[in-house]
PDB file of C-alpha atoms in Angstrom:
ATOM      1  CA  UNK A 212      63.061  48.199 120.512  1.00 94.00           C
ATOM      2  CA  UNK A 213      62.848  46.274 123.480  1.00 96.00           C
ATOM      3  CA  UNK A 214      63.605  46.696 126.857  1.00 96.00           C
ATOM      4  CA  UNK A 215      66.940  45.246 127.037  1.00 96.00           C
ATOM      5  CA  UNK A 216      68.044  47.156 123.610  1.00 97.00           C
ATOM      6  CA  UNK A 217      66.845  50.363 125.306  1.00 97.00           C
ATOM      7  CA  UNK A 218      68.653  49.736 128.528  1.00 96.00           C
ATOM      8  CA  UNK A 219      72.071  49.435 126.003  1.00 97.00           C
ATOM      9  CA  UNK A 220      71.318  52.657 124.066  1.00 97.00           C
ATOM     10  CA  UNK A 221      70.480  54.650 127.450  1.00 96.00           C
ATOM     11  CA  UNK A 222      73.692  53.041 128.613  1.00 97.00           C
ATOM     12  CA  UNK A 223      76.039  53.627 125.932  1.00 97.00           C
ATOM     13  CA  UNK A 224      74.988  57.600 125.500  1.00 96.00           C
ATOM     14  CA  UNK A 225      74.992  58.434 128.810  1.00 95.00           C
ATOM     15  CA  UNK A 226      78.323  56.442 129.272  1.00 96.00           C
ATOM     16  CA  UNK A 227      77.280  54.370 132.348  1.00 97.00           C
ATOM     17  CA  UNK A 228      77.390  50.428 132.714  1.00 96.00           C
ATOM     18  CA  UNK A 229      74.372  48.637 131.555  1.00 96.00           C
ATOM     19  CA  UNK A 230      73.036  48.209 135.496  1.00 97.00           C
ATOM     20  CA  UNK A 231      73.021  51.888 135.964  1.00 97.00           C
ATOM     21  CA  UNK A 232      70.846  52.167 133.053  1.00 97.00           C
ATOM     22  CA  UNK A 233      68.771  49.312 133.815  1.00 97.00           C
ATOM     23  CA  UNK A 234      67.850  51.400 137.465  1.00 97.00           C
ATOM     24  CA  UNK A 235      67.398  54.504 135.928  1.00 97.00           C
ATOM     25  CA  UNK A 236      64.976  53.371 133.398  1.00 97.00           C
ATOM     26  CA  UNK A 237      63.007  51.781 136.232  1.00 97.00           C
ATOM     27  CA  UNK A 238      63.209  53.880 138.270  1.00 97.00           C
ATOM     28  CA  UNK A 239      61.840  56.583 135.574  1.00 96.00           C
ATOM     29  CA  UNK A 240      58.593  54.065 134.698  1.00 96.00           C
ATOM     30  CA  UNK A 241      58.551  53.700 138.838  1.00 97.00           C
ATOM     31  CA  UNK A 242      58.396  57.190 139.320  1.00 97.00           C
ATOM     32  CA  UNK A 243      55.385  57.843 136.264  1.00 96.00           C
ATOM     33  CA  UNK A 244      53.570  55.376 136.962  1.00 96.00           C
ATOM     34  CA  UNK A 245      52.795  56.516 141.003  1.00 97.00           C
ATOM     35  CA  UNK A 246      52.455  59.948 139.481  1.00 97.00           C
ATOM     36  CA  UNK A 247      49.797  59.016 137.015  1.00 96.00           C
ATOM     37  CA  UNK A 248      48.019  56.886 139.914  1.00 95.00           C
ATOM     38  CA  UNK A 249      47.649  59.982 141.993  1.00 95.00           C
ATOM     39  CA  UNK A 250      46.212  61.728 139.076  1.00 93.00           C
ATOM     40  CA  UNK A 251      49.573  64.105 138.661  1.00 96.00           C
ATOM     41  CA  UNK A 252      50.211  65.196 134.900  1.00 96.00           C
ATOM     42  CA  UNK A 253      53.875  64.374 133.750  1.00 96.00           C
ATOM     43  CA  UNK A 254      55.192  66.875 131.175  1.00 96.00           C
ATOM     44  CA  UNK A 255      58.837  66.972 130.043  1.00 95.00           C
ATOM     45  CA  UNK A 256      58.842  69.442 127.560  1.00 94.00           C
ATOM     46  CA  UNK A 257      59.844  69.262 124.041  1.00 92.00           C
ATOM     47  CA  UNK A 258      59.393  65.308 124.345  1.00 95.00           C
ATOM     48  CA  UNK A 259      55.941  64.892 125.734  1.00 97.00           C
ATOM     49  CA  UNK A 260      53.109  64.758 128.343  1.00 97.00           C
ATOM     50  CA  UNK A 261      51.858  62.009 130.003  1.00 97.00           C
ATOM     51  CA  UNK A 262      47.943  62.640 131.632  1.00 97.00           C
ATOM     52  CA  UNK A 263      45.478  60.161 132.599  1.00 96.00           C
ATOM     53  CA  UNK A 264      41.611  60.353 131.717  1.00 95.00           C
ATOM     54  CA  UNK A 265      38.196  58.948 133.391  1.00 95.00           C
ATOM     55  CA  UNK A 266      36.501  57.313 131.106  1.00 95.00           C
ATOM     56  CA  UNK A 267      32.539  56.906 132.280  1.00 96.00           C
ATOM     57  CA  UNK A 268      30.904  53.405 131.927  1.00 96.00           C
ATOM     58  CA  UNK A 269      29.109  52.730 129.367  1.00 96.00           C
ATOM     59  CA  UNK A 270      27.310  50.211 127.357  1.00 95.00           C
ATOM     60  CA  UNK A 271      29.338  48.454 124.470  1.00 95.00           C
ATOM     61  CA  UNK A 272      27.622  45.417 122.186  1.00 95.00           C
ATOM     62  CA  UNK A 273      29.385  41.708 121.520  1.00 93.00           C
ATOM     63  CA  UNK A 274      30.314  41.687 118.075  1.00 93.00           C
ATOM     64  CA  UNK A 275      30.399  38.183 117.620  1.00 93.00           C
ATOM     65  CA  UNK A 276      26.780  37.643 119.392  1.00 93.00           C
ATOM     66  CA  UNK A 277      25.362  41.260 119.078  1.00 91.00           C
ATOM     67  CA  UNK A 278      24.468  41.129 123.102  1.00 95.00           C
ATOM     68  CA  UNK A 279      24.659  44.198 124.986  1.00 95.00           C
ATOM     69  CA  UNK A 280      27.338  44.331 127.228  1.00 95.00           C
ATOM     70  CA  UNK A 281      28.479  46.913 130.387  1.00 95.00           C
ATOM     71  CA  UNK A 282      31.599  48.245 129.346  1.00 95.00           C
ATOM     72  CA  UNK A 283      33.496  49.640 133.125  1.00 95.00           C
ATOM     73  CA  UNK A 284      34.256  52.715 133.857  1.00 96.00           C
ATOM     74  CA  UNK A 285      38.417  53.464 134.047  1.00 96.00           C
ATOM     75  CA  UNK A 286      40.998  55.335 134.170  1.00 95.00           C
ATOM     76  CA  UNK A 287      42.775  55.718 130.964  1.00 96.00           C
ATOM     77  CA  UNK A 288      46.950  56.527 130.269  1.00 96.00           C
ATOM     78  CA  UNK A 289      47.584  59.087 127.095  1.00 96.00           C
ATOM     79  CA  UNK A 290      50.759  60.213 125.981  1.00 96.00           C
ATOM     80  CA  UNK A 291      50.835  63.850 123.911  1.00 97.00           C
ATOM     81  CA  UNK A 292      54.057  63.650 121.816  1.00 96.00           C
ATOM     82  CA  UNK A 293      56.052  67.194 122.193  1.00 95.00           C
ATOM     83  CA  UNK A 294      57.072  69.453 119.018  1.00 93.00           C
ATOM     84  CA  UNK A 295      60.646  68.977 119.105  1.00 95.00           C
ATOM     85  CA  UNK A 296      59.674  65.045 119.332  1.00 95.00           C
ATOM     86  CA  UNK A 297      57.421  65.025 116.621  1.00 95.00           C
ATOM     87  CA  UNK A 298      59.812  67.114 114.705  1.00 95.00           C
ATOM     88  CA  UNK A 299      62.716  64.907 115.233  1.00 94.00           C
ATOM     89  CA  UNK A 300      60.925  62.085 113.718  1.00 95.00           C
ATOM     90  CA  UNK A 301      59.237  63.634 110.834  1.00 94.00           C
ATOM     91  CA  UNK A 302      62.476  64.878 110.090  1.00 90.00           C
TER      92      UNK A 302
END
């Protein structure tokens, strides 16, 4: 589903026009992603949690050449799918 198709579903059940939608949705993505940047955990229970994770640097190899390379150290995004989400879609 792309962006556009989810901006007509949000539209169409919450029975607002397609702009409405369109701001809600970013401001929702907006709103995460300054929360995940300061390191705040994002849960919305029954759907999910979103949490971020340092990941140390560390030393990774080419697999094309076999040379070592420095892999950075980052910040990594995870999203932990809810039980009424992963209910609803292995239902």
């Amino acid at each position: 589903m792309t962006k556009q198709e989810l901006v007509e579903k949000m539209a169409e059940k919450a029975g607002i026009t397609k702009a409405d939608a369109a701001r809600a949705l970013e401001a929702f993505t907006e709103t995460v992603t300054e929360a995940l940047k300061a390191g705040e955990k994002i849960s919305l229970v029954g759907f999910g949690t979103f949490a971020t994770s340092e990941r140390a640097a560390r030393e990774g190899r080419n697999p094309r050449t076999g040379e070592k390379v420095e892999i950075a150290a980052r910040t990594a995004v995870s999203f932990k799918a809810g039980s009424k989400l992963k209910d609803a879609v292995n239902a």
